[in-house]
XYZ file of C-alpha atoms in Angstrom:
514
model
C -30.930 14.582 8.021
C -28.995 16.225 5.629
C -30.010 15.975 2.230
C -27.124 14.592 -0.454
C -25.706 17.715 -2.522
C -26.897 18.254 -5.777
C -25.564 17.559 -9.119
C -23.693 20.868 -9.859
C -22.214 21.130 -6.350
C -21.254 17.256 -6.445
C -17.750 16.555 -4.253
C -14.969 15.215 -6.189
C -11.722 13.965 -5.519
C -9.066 16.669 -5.977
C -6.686 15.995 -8.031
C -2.709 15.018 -6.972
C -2.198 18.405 -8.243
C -4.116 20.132 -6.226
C -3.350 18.281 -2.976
C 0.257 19.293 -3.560
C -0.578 22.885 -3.491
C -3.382 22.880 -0.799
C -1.007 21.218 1.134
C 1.859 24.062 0.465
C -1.255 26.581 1.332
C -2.299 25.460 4.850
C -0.817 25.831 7.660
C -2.291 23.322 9.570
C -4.272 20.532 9.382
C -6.950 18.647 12.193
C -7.407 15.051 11.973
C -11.552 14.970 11.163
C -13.851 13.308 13.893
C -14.906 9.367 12.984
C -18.177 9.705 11.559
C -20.509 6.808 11.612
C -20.423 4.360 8.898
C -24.178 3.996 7.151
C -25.600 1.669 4.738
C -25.374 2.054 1.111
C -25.958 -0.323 -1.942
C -24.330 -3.877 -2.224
C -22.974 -4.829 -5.475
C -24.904 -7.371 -7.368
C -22.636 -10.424 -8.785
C -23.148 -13.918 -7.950
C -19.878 -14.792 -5.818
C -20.680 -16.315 -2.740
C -18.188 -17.411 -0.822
C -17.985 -20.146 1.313
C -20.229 -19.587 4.818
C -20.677 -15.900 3.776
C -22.055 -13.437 5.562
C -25.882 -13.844 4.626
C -27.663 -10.745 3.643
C -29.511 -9.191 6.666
C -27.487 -10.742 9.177
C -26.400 -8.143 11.986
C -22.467 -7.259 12.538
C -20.874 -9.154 14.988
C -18.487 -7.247 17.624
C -15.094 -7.825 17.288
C -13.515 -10.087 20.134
C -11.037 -8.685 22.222
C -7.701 -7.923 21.052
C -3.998 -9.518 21.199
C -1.819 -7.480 23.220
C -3.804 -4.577 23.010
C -2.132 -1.299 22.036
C -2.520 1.970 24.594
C -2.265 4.220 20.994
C -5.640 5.974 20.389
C -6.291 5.922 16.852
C -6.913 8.885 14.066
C -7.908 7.425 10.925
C -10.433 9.010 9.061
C -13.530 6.327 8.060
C -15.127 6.994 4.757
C -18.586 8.228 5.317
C -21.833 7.347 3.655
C -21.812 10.591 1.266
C -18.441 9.786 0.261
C -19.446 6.340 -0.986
C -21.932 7.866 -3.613
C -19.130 10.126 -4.483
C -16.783 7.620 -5.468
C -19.167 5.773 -7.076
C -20.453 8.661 -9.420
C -16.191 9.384 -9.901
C -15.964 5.798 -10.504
C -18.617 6.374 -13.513
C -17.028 9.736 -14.184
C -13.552 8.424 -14.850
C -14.797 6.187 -16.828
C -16.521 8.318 -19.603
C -13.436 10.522 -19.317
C -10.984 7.433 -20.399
C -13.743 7.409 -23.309
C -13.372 10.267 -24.314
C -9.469 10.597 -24.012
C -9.516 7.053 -26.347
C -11.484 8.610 -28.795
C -9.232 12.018 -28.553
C -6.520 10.137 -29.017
C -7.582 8.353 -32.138
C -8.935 11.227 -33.825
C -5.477 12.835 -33.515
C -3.605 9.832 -35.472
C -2.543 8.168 -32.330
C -3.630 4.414 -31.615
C -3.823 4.515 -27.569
C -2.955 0.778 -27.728
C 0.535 1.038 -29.059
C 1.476 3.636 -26.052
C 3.447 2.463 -22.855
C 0.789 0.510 -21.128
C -0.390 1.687 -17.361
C 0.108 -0.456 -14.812
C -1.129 -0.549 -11.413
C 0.805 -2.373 -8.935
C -0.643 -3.731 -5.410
C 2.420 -4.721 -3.258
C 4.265 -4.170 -0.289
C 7.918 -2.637 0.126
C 9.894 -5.536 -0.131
C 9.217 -8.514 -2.135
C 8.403 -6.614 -5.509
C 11.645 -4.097 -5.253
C 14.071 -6.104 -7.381
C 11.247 -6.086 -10.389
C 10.058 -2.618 -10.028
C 13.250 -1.658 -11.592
C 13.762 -3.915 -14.454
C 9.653 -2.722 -14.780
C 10.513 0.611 -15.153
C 12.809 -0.464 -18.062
C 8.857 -1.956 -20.081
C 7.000 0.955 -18.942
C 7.339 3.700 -16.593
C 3.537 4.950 -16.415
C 3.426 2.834 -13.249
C 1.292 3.556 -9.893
C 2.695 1.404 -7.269
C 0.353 1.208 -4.702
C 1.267 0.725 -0.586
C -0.089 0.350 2.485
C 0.599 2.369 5.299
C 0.061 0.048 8.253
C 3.930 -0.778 8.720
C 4.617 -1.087 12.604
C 8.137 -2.399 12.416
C 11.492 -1.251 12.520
C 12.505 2.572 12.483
C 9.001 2.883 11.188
C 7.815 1.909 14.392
C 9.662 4.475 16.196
C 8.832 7.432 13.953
C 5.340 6.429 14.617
C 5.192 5.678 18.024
C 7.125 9.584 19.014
C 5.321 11.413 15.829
C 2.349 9.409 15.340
C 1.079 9.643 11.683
C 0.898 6.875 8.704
C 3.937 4.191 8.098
C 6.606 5.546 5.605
C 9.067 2.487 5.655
C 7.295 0.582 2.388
C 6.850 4.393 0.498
C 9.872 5.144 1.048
C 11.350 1.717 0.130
C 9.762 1.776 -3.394
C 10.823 5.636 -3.750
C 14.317 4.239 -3.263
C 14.031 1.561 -5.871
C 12.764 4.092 -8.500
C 15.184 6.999 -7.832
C 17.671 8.028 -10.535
C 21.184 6.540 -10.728
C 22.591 8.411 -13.788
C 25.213 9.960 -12.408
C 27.864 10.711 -9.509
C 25.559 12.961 -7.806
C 22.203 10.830 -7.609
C 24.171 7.760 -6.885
C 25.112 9.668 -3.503
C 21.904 11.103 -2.707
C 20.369 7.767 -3.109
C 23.314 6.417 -0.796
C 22.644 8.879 1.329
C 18.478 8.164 1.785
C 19.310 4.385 2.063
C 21.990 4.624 4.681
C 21.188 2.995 8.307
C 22.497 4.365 11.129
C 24.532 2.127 13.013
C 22.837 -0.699 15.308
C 25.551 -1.653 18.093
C 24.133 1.102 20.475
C 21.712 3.314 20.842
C 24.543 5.816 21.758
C 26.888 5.085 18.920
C 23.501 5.949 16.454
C 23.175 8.857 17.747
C 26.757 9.853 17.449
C 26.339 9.294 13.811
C 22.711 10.839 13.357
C 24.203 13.674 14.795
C 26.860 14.219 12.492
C 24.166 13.786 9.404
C 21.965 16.065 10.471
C 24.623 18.969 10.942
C 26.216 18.187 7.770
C 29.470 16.433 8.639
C 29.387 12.964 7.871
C 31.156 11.235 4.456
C 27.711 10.412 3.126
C 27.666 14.412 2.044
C 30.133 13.936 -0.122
C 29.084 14.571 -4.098
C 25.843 16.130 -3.136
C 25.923 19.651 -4.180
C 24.784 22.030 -2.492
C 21.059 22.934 -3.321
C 20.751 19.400 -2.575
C 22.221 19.314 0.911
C 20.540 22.613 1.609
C 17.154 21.285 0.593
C 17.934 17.692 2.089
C 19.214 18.545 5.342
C 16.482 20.991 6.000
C 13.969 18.746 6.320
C 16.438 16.327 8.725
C 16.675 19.214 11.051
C 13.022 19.990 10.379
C 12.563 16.057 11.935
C 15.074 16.406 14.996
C 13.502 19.660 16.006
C 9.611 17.749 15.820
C 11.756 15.133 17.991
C 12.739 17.703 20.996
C 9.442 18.734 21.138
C 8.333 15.559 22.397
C 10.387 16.081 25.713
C 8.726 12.574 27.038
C 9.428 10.546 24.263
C 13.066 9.162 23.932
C 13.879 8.477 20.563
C 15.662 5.146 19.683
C 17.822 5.951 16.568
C 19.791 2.478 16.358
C 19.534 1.195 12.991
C 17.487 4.283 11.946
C 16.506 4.954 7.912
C 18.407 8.550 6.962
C 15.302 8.329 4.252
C 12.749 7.077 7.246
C 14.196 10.788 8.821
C 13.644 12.715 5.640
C 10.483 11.546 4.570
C 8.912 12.393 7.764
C 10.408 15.382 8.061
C 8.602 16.344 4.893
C 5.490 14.926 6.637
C 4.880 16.516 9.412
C 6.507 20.060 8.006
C 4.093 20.281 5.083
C 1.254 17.711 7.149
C 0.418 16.051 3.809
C 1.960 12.258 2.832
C 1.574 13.368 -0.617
C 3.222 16.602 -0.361
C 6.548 14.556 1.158
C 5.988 12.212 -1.402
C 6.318 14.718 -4.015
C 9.200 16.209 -2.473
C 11.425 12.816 -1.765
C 9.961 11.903 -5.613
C 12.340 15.235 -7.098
C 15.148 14.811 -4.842
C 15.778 10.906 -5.961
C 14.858 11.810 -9.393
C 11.937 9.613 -9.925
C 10.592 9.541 -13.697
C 7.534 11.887 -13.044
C 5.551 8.705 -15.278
C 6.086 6.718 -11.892
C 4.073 7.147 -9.320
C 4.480 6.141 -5.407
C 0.671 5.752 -3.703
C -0.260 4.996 0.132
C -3.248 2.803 -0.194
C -5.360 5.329 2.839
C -5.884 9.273 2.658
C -5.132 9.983 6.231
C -2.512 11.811 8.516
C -3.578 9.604 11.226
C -2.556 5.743 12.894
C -3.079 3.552 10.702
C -3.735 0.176 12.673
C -3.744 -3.166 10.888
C -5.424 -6.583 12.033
C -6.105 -10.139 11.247
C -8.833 -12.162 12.385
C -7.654 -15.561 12.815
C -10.665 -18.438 11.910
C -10.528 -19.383 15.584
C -11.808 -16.148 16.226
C -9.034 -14.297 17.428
C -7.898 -11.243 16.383
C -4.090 -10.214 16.352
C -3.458 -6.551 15.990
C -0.625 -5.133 14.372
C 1.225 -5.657 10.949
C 4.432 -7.083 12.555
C 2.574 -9.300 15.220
C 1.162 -11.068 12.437
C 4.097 -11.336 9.665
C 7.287 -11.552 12.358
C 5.848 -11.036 15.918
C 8.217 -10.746 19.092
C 8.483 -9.620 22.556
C 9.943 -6.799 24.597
C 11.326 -9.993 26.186
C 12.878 -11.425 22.836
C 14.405 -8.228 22.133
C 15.976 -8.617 18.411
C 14.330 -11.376 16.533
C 15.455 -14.051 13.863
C 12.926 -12.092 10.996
C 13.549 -15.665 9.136
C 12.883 -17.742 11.347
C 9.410 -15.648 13.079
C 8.232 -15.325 9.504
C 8.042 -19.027 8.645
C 6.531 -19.972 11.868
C 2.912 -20.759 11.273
C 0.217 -18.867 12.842
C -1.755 -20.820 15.501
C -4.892 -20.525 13.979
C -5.008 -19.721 9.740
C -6.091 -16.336 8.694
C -9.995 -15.152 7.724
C -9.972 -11.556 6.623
C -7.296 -8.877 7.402
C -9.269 -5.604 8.440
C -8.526 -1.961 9.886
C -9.118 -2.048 13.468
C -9.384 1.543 15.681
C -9.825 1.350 19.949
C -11.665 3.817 21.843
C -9.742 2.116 24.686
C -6.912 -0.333 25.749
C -10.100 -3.015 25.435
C -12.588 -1.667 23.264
C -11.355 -2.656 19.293
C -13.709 -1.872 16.390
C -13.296 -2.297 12.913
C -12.885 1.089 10.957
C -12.942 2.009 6.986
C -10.407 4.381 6.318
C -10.847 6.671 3.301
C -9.390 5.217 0.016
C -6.321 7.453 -1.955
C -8.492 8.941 -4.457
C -5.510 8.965 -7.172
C -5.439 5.108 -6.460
C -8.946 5.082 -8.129
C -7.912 7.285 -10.524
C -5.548 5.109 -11.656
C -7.051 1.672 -11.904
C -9.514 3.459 -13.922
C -7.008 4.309 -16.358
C -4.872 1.574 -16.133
C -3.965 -1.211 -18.821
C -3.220 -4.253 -16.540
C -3.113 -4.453 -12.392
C -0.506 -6.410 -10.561
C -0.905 -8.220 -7.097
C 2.422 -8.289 -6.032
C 4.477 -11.125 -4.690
C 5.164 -10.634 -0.630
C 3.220 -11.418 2.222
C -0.827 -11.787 1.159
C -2.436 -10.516 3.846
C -0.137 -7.798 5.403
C 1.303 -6.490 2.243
C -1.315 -6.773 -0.497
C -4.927 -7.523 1.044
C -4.769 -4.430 3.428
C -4.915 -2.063 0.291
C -7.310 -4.099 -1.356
C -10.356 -4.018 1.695
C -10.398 -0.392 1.153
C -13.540 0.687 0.024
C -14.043 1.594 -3.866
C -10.525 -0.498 -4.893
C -13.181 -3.954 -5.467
C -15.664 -1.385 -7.263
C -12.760 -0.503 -9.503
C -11.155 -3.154 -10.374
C -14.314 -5.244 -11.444
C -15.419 -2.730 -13.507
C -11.874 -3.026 -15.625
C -13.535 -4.808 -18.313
C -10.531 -5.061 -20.887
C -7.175 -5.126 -18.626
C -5.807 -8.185 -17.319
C -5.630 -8.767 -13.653
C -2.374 -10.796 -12.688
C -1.414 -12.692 -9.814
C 2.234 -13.182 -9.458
C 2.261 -15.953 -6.333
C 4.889 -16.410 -4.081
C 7.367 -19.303 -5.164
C 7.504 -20.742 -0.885
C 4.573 -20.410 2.024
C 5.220 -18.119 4.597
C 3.670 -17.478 8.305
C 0.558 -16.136 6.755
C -0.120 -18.426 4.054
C 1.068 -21.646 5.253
C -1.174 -25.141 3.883
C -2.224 -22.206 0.864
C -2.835 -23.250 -2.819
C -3.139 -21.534 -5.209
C -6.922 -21.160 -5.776
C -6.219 -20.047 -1.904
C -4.330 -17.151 -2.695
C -7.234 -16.292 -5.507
C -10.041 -16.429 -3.230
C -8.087 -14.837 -0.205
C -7.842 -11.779 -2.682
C -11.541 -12.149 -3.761
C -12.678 -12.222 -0.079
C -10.100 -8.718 0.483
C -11.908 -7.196 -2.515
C -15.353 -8.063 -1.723
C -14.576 -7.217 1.789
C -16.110 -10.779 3.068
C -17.196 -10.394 6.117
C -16.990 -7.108 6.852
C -18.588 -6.220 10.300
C -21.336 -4.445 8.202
C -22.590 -6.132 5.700
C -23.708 -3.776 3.494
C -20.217 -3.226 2.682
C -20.032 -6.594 0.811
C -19.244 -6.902 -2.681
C -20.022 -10.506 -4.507
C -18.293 -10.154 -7.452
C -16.722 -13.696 -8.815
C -13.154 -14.396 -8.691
C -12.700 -14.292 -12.609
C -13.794 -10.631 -12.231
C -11.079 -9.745 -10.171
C -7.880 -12.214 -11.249
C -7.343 -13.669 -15.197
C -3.923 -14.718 -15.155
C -1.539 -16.293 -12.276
C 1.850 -16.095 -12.418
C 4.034 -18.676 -11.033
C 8.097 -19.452 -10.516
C 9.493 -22.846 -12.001
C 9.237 -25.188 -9.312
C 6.768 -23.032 -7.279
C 6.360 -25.325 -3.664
C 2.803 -23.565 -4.020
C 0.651 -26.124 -5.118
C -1.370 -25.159 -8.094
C -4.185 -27.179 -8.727
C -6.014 -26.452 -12.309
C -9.138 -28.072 -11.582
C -9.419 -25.902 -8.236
C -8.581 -22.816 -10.209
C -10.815 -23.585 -13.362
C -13.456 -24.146 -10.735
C -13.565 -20.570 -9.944
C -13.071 -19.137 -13.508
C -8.795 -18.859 -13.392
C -7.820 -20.610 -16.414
C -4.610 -19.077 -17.775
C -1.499 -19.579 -15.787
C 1.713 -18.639 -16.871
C 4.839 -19.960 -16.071
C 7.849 -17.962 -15.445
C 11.820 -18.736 -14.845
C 13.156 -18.469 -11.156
C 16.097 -18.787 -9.235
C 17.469 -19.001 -5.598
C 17.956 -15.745 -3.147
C 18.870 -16.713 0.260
C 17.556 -20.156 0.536
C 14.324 -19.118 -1.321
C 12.588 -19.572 -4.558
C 12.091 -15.946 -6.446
C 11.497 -15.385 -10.049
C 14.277 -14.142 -12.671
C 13.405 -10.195 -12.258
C 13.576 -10.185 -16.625
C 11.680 -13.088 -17.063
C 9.026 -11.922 -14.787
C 8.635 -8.656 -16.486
C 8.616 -10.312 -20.148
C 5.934 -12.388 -18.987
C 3.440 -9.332 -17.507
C 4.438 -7.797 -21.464
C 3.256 -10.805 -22.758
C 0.125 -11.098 -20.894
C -0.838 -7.238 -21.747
C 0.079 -8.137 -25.249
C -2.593 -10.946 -25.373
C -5.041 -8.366 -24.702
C -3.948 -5.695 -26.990
């Protein structure tokens, strides 16, 4: 066995700095062997859940999939030296946010008055009309995704070029870029335009004339920003021709989809095409745009279902169809209840078109990085389990959070039950994300966390006439005392809050703990 390295020569996380320029250095990049996951020390708080996993007992095999996939997986699993590493740059960060306090102070400035940091957990949908009036309180935001989107144009990108979901990334980048002027009003036109979905022909057509500079959409975008722009489109079409077996479907294709995996698989880095599509839509360098996973790989989400069953895929769960239904009523498939409700969402990998296993992939360092500097953390409205949990079962985001002593931890609930969530309370949705955090039962249980629910939520926020039901004596129960609530209005036959309100109420909670 190898022995753990010592104290001098102990790994860190590099910095988003210096993943940038690695990235920029290498000219290529492996996807690292699987390595076996080993035990390593359970926390030690009092939550346990209902039924948990008892202490000792052995990890169950996962049962066979839904409509198993024939992609072979390449996420990286965190390893059992990594753990201890996170843990000692858990502690690390922690004296360094010290230290910086007590800098700051010295220097005449109260850290308390500042912009507060926020981390948000959310997907790339139900949270974009408040991340900009956000922006307007505070830009020192991390908004934190997941990468398991397997719908859409994402789903073709990934299916010919393999590699992590950019739809929700690039959604929020959207949301966030700059619209002072003529010219950054067109490029963000121009990264939000869909190509056309009456035929697969006709998108083509249109993706062609993009790509070689032709179409209106140009227009107002000078030309170090077409150059730079269009480069990485063509960059994209050419890693498309490569793949001489794999037709490409471009109906209803994102222009920014194209882009930002052009940047991807030119530089081989998600953060590096981050960084790039962050200074083309002008993004205030204060924001920042996470994934949830550090990997180049397939990212494969799952949901075991309490009968048992296990559904793979982040659209078969949230809006499932058919090669037989062909287009889909997204509606309609999302408010149809799921035969079974759901117990834990988890990362699943197959060695096979039958064998599934559960895999850890390895947490975004920076994401650490900035719960441990943040003032107040966010769980986003959207769909629980396919937009927020699957960030939150990562390994080290439960450690992190729990040890946030001083920030508030909000819940913003959903104001109607979708598929996922329906026959939910509220003290549901609070335990759900207690479970994701402590990673309740995990296949191996010396991955569980028991922290208590008060450790990881303090406030809930809900809409005016929320059809959620939110019962105080359930929530009290479990240590969630203070809810808030906030004006809403309706948005296509649904209940969503009044984007302002919203954000003077998350001010007013981070206020209360000033």
């Amino acid at each position: 066995p190898q022995r753990p390295p010592s104290s001098q020569h102990q790994r860190r996380f590099p910095t988003h700095r210096e993943r940038i320029a690695l990235s920029m250095r290498v000219a290529g990049r492996g996807v690292a062997t699987p390595q076996p996951c080993h035990r390593h020390n359970r926390g030690n708080s009092l939550y346990t859940p209902a039924a948990c996993v008892r202490r000792g007992e052995r990890a169950r095999p996962l049962p066979a999939m839904v409509e198993p996939s024939a992609a072979v997986d390449a996420v990286e699993e965190i390893s059992h030296e990594e753990v201890g590493v996170l843990r000692a740059e858990n502690d690390r960060l922690r004296a360094e946010n010290e230290q910086l306090r007590a800098a700051a102070e010295s220097v005449g400035v109260d850290p308390d008055h500042m912009p507060p940091n926020l981390v948000v957990f959310s997907g790339g949908t139900a949270f974009n009309s408040v991340a900009e009036h956000l922006s307007a309180y505070t830009r020192r935001v991390s908004h934190v995704l997941p990468v398991s989107d397997d719908g859409g144009s994402t789903a073709e990108i990934v299916r010919v070029l393999g590699g992590p979901a950019v739809g929700d990334i690039r959604s929020r980048c959207l949301r966030l870029s700059d619209e002072s002027d003529e010219e950054a009003r067109a490029v963000k036109r121009l990264l939000k335009h869909r190509l056309t979905k009456s035929s697969s022909k006709d998108a083509k057509l249109e993706w062609n004339a993009v790509v070689e500079g032709a179409h209106p959409l140009w227009d107002n975008v000078s030309g170090p920003y077409k150059h730079t722009i269009r480069s990485f489109l063509v960059h994209f079409q050419s890693q498309i021709l490569r793949h001489a077996t794999e037709q490409f479907d471009f109906s209803g294709g994102s222009i920014g989809n194209f882009f930002f995996a052009g940047a991807r698989t030119f530089f081989r880095s998600m953060d590096a095409a981050i960084f790039l599509y962050s200074r083309v839509s002008g993004i205030p360098p204060e924001s920042h745009v996470l994934p949830a996973v550090d990997t180049e790989g397939i990212v494969n989400l799952g949901a075991e279902l309490r009968d048992g069953s296990i559904i793979r895929g982040q659209n078969a769960i949230s809006h499932p169809s058919s090669a037989a239904q062909g287009v889909v009523d997204v509606k309609s498939s999302c408010d149809e209840p799921l035969d079974s409700k759901i117990h834990r969402i988890l990362y699943v990998g197959s060695e096979s078109l039958t064998n599934h296993f559960e895999v850890f992939p390895r947490v975004n360092g920076d994401m650490i990085r900035a719960l441990h500097s943040s003032d107040l953390v966010l769980y986003g409205m959207g769909s629980l389990y396919t937009s927020i949990c699957p960030s939150l079962v990562l390994i080290g985001v439960g450690e992190a959070i729990a040890a946030l002593r001083s920030a508030p931890k909000v819940l913003i609930m959903n104001g109607t039950h979708d598929r996922e969530t329906h026959g939910m309370s509220a003290a549901d949705f609070v335990r759900a994300v207690t479970d994701a955090l402590n990673r309740y039962s995990c296949s191996h249980t010396d991955k569980i966390l028991r922290h208590a629910p008060s450790e990881y939520v303090t406030h809930i926020v809900v809409p005016e006439g929320c059809e959620i039901p939110v019962d105080r004596e359930a929530l009290a129960s479990i240590g969630v005392v203070k809810i808030v609530e906030v004006s809403s209005m309706q948005e296509d036959d649904r209940l969503v809050y009044e984007p302002a309100a919203l954000v003077d109420a998350i001010k007013a909670i981070h206020d209360s703990y000033s």
